[in-house]
JSON list of C-alpha atoms and ligand atoms in Angstrom, two decimals:
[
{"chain": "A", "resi": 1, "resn": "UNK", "atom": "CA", "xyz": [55.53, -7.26, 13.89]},
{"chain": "A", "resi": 2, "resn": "UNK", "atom": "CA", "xyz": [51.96, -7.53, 13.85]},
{"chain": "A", "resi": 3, "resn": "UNK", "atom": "CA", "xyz": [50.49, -7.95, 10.49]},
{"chain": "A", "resi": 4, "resn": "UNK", "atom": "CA", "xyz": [47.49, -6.21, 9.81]},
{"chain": "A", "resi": 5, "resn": "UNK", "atom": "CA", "xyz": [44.93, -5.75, 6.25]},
{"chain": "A", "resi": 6, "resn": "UNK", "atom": "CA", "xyz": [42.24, -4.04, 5.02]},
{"chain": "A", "resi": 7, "resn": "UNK", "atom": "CA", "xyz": [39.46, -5.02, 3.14]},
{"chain": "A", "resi": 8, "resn": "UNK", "atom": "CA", "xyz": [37.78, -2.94, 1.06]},
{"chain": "A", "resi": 9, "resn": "UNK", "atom": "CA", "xyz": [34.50, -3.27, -0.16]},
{"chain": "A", "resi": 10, "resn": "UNK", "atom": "CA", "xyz": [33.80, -2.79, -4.12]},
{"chain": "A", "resi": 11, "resn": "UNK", "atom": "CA", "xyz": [30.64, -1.23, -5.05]},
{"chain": "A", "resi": 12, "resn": "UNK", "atom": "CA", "xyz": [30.54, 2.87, -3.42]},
{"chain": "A", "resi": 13, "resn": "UNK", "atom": "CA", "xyz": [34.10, 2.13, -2.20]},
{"chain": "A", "resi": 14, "resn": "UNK", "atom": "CA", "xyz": [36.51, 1.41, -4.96]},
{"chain": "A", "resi": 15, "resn": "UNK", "atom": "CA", "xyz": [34.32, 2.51, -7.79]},
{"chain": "A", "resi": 16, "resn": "UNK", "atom": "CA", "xyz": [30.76, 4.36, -8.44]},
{"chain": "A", "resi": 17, "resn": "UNK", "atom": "CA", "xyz": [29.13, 1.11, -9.45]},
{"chain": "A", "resi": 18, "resn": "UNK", "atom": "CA", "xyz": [26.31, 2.03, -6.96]},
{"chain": "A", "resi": 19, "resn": "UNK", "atom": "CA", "xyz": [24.71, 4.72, -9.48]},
{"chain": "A", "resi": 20, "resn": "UNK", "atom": "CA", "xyz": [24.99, 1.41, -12.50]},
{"chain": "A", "resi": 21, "resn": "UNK", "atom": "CA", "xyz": [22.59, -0.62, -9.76]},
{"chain": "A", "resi": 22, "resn": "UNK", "atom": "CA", "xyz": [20.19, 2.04, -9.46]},
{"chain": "A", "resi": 23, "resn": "UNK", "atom": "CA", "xyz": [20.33, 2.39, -13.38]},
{"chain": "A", "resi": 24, "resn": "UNK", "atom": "CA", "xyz": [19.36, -1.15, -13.95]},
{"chain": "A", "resi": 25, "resn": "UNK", "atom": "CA", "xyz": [16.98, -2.00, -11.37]},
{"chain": "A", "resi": 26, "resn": "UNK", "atom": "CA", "xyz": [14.96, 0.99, -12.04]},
{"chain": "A", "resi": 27, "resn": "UNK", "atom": "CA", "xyz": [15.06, 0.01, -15.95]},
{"chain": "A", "resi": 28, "resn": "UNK", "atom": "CA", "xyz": [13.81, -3.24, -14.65]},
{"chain": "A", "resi": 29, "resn": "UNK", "atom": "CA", "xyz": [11.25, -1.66, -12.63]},
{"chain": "A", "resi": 30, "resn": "UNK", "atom": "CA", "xyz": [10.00, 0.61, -15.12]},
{"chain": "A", "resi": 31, "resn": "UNK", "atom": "CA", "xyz": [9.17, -2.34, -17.33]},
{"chain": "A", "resi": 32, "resn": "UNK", "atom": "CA", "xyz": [7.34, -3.95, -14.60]},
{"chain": "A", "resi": 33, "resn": "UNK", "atom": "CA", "xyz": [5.72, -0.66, -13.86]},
{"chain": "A", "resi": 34, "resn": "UNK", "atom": "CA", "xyz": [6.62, -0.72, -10.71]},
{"chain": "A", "resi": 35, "resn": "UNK", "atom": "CA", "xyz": [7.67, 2.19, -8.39]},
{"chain": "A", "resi": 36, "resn": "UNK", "atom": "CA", "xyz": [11.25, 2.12, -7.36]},
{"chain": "A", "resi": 37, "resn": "UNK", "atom": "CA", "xyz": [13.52, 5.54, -6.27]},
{"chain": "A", "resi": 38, "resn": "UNK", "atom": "CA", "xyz": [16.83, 6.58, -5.19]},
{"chain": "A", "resi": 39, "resn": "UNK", "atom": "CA", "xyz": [15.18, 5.96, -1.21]},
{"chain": "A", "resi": 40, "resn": "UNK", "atom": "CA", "xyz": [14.44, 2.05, -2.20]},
{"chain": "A", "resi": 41, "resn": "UNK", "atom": "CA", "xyz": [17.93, 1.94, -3.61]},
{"chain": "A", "resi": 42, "resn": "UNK", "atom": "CA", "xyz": [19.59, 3.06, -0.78]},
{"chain": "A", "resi": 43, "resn": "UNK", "atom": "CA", "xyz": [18.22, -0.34, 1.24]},
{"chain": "A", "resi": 44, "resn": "UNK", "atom": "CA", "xyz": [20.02, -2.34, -1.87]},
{"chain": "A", "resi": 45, "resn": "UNK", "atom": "CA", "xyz": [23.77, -1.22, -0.83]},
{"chain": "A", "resi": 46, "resn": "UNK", "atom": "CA", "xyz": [25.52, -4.13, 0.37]},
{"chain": "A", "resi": 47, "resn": "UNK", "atom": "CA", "xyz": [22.51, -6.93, -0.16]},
{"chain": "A", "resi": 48, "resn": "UNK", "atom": "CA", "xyz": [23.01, -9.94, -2.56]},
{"chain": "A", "resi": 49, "resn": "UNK", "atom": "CA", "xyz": [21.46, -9.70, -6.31]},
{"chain": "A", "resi": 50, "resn": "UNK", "atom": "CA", "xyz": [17.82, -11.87, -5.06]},
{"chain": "A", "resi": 51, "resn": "UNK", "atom": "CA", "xyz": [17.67, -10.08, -1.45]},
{"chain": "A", "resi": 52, "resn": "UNK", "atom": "CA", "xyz": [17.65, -6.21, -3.50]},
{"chain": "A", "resi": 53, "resn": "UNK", "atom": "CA", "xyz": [14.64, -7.96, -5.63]},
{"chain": "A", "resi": 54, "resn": "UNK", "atom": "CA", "xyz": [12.89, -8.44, -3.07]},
{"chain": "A", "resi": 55, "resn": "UNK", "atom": "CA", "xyz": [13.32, -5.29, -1.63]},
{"chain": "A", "resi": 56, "resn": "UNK", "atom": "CA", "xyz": [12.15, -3.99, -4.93]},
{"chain": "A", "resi": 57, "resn": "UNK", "atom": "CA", "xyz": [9.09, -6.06, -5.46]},
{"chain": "A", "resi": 58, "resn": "UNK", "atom": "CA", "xyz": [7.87, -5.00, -2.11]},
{"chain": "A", "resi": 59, "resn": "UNK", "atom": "CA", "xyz": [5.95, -2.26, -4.36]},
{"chain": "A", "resi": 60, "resn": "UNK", "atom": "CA", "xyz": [4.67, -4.61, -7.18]},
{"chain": "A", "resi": 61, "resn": "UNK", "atom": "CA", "xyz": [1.08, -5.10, -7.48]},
{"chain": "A", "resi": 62, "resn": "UNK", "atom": "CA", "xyz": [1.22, -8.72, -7.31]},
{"chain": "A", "resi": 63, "resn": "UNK", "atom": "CA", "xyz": [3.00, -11.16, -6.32]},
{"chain": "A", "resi": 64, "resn": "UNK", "atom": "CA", "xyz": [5.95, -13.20, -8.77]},
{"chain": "A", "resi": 65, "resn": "UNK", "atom": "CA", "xyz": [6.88, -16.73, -8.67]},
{"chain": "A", "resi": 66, "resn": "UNK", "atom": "CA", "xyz": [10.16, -18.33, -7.89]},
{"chain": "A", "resi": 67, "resn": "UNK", "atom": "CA", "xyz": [11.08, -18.87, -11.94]},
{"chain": "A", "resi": 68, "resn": "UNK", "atom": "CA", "xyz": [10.00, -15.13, -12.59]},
{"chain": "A", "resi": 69, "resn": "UNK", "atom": "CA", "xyz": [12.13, -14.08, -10.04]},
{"chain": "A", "resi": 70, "resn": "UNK", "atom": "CA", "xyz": [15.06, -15.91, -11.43]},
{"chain": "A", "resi": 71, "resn": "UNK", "atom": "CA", "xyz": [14.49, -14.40, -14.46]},
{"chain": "A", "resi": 72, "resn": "UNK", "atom": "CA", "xyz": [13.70, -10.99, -13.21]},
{"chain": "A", "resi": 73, "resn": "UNK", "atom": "CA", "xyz": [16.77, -11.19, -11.88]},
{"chain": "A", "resi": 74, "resn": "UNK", "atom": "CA", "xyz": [19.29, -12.14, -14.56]},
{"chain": "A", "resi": 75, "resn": "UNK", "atom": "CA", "xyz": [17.28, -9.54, -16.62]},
{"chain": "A", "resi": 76, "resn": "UNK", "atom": "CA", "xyz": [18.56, -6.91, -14.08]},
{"chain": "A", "resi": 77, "resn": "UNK", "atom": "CA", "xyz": [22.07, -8.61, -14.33]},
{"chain": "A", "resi": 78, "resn": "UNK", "atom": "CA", "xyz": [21.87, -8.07, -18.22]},
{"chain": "A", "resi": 79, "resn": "UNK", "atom": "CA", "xyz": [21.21, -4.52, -17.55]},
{"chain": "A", "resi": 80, "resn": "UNK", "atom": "CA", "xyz": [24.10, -3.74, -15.13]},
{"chain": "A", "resi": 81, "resn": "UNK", "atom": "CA", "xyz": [26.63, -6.11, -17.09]},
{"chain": "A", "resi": 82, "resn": "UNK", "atom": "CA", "xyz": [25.50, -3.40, -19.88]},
{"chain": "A", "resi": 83, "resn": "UNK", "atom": "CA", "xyz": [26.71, -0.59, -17.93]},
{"chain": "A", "resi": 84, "resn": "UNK", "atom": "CA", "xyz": [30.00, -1.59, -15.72]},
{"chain": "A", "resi": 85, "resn": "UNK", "atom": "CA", "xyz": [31.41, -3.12, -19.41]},
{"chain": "A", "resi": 86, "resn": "UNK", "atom": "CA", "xyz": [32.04, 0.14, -20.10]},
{"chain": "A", "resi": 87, "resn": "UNK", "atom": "CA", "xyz": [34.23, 0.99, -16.76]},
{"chain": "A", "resi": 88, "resn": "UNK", "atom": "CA", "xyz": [37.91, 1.92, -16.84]},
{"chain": "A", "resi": 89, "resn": "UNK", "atom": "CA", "xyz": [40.51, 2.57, -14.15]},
{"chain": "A", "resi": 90, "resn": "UNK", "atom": "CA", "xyz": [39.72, 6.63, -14.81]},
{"chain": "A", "resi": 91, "resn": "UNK", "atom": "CA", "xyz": [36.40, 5.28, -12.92]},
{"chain": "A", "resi": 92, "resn": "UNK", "atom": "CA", "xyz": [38.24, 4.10, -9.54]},
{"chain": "A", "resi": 93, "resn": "UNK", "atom": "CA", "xyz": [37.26, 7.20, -7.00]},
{"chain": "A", "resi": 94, "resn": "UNK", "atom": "CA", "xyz": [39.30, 9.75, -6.06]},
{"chain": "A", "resi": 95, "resn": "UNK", "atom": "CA", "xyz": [41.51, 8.96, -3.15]},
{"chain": "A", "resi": 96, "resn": "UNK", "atom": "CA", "xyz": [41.70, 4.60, -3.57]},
{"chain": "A", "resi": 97, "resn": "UNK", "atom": "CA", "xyz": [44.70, 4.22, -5.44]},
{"chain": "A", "resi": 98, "resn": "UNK", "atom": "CA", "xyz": [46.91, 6.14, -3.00]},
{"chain": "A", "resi": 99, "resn": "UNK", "atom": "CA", "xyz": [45.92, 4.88, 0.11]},
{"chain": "A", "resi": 100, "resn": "UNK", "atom": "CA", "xyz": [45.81, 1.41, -1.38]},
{"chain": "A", "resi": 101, "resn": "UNK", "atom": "CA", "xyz": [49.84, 1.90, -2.67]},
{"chain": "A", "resi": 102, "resn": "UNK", "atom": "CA", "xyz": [50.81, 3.47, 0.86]},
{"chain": "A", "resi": 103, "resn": "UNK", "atom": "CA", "xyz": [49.15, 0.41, 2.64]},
{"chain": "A", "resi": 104, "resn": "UNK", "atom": "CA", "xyz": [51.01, -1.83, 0.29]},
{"chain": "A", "resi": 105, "resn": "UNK", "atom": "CA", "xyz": [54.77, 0.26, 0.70]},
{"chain": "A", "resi": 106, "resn": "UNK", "atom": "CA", "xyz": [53.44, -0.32, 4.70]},
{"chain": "A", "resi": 107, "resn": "UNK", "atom": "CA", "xyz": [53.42, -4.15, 3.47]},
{"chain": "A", "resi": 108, "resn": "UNK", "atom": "CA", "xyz": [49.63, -4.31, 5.18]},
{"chain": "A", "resi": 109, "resn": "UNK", "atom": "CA", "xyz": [48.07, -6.57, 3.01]},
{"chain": "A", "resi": 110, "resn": "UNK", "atom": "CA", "xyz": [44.46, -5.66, 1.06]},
{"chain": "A", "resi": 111, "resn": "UNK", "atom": "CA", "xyz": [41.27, -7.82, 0.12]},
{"chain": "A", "resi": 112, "resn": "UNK", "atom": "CA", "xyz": [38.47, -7.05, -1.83]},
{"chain": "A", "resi": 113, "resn": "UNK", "atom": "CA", "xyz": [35.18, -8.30, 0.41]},
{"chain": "A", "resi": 114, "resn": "UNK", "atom": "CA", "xyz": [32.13, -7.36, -1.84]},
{"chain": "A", "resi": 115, "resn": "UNK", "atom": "CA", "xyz": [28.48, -8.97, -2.23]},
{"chain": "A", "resi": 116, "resn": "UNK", "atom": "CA", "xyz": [28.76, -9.24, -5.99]},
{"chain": "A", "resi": 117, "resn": "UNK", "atom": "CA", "xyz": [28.79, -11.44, -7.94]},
{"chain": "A", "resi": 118, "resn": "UNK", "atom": "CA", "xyz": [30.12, -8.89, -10.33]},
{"chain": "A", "resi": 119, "resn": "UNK", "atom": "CA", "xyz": [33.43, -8.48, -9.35]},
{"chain": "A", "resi": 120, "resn": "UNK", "atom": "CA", "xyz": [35.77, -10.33, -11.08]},
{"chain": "A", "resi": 121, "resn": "UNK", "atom": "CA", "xyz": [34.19, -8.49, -14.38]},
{"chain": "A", "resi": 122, "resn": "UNK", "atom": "CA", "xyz": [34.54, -5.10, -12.46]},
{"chain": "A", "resi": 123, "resn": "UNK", "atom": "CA", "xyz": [38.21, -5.29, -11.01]},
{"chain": "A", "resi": 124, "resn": "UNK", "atom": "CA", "xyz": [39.03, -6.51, -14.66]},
{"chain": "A", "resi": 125, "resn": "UNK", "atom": "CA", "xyz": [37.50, -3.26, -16.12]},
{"chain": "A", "resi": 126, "resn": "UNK", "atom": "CA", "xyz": [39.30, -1.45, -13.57]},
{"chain": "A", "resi": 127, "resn": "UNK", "atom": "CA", "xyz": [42.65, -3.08, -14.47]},
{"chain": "A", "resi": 128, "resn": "UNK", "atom": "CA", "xyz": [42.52, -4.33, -10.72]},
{"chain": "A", "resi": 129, "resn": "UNK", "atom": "CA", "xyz": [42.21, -7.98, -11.65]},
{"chain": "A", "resi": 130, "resn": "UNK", "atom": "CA", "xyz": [45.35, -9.15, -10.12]},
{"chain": "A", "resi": 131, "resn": "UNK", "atom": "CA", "xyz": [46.30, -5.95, -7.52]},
{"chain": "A", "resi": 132, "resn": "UNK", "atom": "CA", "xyz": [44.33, -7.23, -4.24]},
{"chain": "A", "resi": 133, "resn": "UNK", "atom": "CA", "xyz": [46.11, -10.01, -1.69]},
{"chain": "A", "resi": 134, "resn": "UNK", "atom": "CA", "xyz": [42.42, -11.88, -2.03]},
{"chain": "A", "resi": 135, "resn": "UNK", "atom": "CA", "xyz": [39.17, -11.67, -3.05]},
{"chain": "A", "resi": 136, "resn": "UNK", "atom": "CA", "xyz": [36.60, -12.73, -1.19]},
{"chain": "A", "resi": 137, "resn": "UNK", "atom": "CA", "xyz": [33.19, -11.76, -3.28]},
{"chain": "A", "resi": 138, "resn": "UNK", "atom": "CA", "xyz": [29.47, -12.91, -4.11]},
{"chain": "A", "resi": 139, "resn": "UNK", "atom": "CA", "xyz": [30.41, -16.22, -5.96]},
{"chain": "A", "resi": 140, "resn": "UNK", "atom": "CA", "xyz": [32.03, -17.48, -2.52]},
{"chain": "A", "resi": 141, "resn": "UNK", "atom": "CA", "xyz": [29.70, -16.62, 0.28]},
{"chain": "A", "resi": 142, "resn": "UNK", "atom": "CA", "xyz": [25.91, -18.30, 1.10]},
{"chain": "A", "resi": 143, "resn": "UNK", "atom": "CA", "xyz": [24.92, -14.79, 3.27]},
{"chain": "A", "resi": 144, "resn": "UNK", "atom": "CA", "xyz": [25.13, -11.46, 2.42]},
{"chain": "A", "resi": 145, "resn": "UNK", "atom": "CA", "xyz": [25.89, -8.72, 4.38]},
{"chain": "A", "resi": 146, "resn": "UNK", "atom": "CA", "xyz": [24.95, -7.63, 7.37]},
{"chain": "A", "resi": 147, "resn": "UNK", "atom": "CA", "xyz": [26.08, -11.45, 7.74]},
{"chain": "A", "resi": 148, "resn": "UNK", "atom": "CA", "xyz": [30.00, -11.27, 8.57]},
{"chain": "A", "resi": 149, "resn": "UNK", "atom": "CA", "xyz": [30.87, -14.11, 6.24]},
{"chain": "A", "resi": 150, "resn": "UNK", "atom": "CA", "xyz": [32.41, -12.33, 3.38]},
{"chain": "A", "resi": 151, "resn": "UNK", "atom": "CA", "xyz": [35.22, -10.44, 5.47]},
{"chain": "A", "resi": 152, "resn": "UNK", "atom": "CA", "xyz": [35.90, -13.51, 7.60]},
{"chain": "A", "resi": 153, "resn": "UNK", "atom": "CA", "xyz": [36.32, -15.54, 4.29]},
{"chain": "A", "resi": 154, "resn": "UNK", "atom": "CA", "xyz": [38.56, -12.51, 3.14]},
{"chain": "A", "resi": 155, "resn": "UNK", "atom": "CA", "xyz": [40.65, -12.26, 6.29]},
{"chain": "A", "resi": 156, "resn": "UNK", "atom": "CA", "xyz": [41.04, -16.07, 6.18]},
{"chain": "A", "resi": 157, "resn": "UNK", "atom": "CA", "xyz": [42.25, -16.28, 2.42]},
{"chain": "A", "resi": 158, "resn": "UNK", "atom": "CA", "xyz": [44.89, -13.31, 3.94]},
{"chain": "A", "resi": 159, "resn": "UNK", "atom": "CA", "xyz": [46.12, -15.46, 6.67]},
{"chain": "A", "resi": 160, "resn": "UNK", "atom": "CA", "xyz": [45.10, -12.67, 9.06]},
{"chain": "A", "resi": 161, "resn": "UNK", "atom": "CA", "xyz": [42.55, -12.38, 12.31]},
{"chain": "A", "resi": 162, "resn": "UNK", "atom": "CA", "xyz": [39.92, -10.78, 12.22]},
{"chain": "A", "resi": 163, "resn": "UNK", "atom": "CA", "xyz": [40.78, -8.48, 14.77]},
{"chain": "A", "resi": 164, "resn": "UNK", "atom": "CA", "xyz": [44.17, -7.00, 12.82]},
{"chain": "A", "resi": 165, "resn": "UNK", "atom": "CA", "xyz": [41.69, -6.25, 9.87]},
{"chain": "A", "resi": 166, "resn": "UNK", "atom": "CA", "xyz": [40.10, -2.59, 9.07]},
{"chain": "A", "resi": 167, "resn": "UNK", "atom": "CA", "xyz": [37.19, -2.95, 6.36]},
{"chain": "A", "resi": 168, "resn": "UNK", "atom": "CA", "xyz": [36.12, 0.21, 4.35]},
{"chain": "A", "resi": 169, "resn": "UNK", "atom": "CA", "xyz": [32.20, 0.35, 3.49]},
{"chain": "A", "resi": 170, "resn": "UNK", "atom": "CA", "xyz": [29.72, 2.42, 2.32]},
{"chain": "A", "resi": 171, "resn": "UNK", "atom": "CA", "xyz": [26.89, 0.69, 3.26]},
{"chain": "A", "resi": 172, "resn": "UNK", "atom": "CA", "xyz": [25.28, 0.38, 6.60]},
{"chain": "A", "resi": 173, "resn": "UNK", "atom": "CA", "xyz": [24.69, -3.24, 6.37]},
{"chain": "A", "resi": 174, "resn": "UNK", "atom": "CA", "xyz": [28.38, -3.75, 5.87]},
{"chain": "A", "resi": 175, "resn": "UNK", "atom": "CA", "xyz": [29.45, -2.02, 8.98]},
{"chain": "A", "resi": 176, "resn": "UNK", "atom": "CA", "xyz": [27.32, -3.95, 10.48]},
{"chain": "A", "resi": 177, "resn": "UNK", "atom": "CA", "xyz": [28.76, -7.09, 8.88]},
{"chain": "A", "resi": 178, "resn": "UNK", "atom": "CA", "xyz": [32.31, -5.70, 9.58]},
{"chain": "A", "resi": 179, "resn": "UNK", "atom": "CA", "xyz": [31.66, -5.50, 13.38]},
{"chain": "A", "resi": 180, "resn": "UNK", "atom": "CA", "xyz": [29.85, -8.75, 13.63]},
{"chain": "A", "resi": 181, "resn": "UNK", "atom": "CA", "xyz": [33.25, -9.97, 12.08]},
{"chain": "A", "resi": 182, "resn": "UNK", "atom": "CA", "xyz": [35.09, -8.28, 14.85]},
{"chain": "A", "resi": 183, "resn": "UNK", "atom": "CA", "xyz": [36.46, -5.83, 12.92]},
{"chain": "A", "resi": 184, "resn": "UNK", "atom": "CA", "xyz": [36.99, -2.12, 13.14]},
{"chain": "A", "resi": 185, "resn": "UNK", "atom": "CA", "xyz": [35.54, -0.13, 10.24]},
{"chain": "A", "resi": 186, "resn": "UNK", "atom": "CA", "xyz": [35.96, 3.01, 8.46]},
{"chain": "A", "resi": 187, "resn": "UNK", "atom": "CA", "xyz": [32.29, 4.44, 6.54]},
{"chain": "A", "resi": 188, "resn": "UNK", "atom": "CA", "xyz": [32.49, 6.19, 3.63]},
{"chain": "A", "resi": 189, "resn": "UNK", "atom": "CA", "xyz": [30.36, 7.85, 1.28]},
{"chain": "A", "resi": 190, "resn": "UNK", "atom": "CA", "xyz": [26.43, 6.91, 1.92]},
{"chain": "A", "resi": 191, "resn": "UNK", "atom": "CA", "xyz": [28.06, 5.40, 5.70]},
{"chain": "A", "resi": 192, "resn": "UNK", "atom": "CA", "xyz": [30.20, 8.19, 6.79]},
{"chain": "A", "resi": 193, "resn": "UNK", "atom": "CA", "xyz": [27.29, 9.67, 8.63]},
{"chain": "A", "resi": 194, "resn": "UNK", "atom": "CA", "xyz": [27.05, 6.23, 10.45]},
{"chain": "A", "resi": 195, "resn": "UNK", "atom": "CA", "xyz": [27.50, 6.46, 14.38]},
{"chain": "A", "resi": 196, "resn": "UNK", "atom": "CA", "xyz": [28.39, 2.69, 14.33]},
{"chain": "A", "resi": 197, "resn": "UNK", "atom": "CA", "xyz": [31.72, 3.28, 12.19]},
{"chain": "A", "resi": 198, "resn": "UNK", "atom": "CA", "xyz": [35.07, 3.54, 13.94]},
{"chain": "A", "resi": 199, "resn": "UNK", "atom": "CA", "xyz": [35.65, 6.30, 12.23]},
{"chain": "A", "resi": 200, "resn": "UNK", "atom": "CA", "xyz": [34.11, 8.33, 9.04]},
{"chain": "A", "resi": 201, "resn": "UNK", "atom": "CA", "xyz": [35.18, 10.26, 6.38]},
{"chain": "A", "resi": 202, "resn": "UNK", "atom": "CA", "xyz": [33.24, 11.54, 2.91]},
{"chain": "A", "resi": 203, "resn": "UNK", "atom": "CA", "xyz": [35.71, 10.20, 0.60]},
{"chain": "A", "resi": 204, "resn": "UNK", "atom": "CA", "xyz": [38.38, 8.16, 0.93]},
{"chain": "A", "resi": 205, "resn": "UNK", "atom": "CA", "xyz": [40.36, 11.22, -0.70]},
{"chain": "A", "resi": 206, "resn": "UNK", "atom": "CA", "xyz": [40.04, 13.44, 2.97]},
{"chain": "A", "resi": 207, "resn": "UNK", "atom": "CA", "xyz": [41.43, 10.24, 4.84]},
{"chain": "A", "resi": 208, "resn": "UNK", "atom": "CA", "xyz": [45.02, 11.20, 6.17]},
{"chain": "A", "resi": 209, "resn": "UNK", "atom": "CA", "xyz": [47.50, 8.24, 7.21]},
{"chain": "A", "resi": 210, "resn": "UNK", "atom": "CA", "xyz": [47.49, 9.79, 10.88]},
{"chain": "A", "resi": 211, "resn": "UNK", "atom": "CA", "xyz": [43.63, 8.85, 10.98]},
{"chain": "A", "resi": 212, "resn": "UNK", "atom": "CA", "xyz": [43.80, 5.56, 9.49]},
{"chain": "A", "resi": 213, "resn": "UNK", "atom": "CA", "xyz": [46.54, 3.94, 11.70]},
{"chain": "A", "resi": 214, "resn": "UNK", "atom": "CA", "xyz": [45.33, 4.40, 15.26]},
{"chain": "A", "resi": 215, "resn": "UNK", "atom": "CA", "xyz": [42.91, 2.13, 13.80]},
{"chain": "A", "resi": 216, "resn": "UNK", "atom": "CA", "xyz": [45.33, -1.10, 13.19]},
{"chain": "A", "resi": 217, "resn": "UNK", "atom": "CA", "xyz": [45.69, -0.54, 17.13]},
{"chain": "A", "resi": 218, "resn": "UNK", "atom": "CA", "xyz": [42.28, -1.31, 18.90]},
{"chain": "A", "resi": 219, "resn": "UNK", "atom": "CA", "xyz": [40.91, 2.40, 19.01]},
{"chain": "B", "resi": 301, "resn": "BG6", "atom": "C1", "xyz": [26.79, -5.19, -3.58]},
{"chain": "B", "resi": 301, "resn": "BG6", "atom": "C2", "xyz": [25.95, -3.99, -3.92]},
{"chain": "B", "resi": 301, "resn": "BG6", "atom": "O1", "xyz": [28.15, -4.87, -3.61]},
{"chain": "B", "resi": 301, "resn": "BG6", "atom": "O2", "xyz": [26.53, -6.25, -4.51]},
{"chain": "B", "resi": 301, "resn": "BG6", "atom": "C3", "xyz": [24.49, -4.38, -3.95]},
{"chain": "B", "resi": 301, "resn": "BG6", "atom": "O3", "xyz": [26.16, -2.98, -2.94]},
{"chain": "B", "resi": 301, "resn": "BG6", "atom": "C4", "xyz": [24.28, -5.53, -4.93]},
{"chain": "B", "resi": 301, "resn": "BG6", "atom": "O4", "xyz": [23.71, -3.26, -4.33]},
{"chain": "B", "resi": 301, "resn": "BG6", "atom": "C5", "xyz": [25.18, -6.69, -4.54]},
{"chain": "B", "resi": 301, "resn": "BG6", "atom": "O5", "xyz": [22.92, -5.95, -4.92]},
{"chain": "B", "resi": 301, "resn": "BG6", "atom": "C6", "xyz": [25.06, -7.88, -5.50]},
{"chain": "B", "resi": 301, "resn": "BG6", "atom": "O6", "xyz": [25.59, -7.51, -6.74]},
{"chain": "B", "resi": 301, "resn": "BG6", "atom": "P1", "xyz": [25.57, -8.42, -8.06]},
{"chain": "B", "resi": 301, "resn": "BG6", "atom": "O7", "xyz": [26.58, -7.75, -8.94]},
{"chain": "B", "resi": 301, "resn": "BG6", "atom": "O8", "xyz": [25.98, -9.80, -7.64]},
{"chain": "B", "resi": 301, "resn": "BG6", "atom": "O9", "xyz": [24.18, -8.37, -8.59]},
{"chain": "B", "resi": 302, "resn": "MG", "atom": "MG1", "xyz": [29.13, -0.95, -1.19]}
]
């Protein structure tokens, strides 16, 4: 039998961790009196910690050196760390744990394959520390997403090609990254209005089992 996995991404996918970036950048930019929105934040999904600062210093008023970015950075980290400390598993989204026990009953394998740095903090919060096949997150990976690296990484440490493995994103730039992997991909959330997914859905609560597999098969 042909083994197949998915990897899900963390942030937007598994847990709301998006609305805790926005939180703490825009803290950050506040401080720095700089303008930042909900719009800006949107560009963030997906991109590593120093690419979303420099997305967000695209509005400052002058420019910041290498060492104040550094520390601009890790102040923003400080923030965040604030805010997903206080996570619990009544924070994973509405839908996750089900599929993610049906695809294990199924014995298809599952991967976390996530930009952040973050996540062995957040899948501990979430009592998820020890539930996925393999991780493959921010700590492990030189380019962020719309780069493939992190799912190929992810579908390696699974012992699985690339081709037998469905990712689940939120973010345009990781569809992107999940297609460039040779993947097929499922959009959620912020991506389920993205033409480029294999196949979209609000939440990963309205996905039914008859949708998901076609996908294991090349659709
Ligand atoms: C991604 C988020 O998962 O991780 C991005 O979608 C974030 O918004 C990136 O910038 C890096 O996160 P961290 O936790 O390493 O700062
Ligand atoms: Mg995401």
């Amino acid at each position: 039998m042909t083994e197949n996995a998915v990897i899900f991404d963390l942030d937007g996918v598994i847990v709301s961790t998006d609305d805790c970036h926005y939180r703490a950048w825009k803290r950050l930019a506040d401080e720095e009196g700089i303008y930042f929105d909900r719009e800006i934040n949107h560009r963030l999904r997906g991109v590593s910690r120093m690419e979303s600062l420099s997305i967000v210093l695209e509005r400052a008023n002058r420019p910041y050196t290498t060492e104040e970015r550094q520390a601009l950075a890790e102040r923003k980290n400080g923030y965040y760390r604030e805010l997903i400390n206080e996570l619990t598993p009544e924070h994973i989204l509405p839908g996750v744990m089900p599929l993610m026990e049906r695809l294990k009953e199924h014995g298809i394998k599952i991967a976390i394959g996530s930009s952040s740095k973050n996540t062995p903090l957040i899948l501990e919060r979430l009592g998820l520390a020890n539930y996925f096949d393999a991780v493959a997150d921010g700590n492990a990976v030189k380019n962020s997403k719309p780069d493939p690296e992190v799912f190929l990484l992810a579908a390696a440490k699974l012992g699985i090609p690339p081709a037998q493995c469905v990712v689940v994103e939120d973010a345009d730039a990781g569809v992107e990254a999940a297609l460039a992997a040779g993947m097929r991909v499922i959009g959620v959330g912020t991506a389920a209005c993205n033409p480029r997914a294999t196949l979209t859905v609000d939440s990963l609560a309205d996905l039914s089992w008859e949708e998901l597999t076609p996908c294991f098969n090349g659709v």
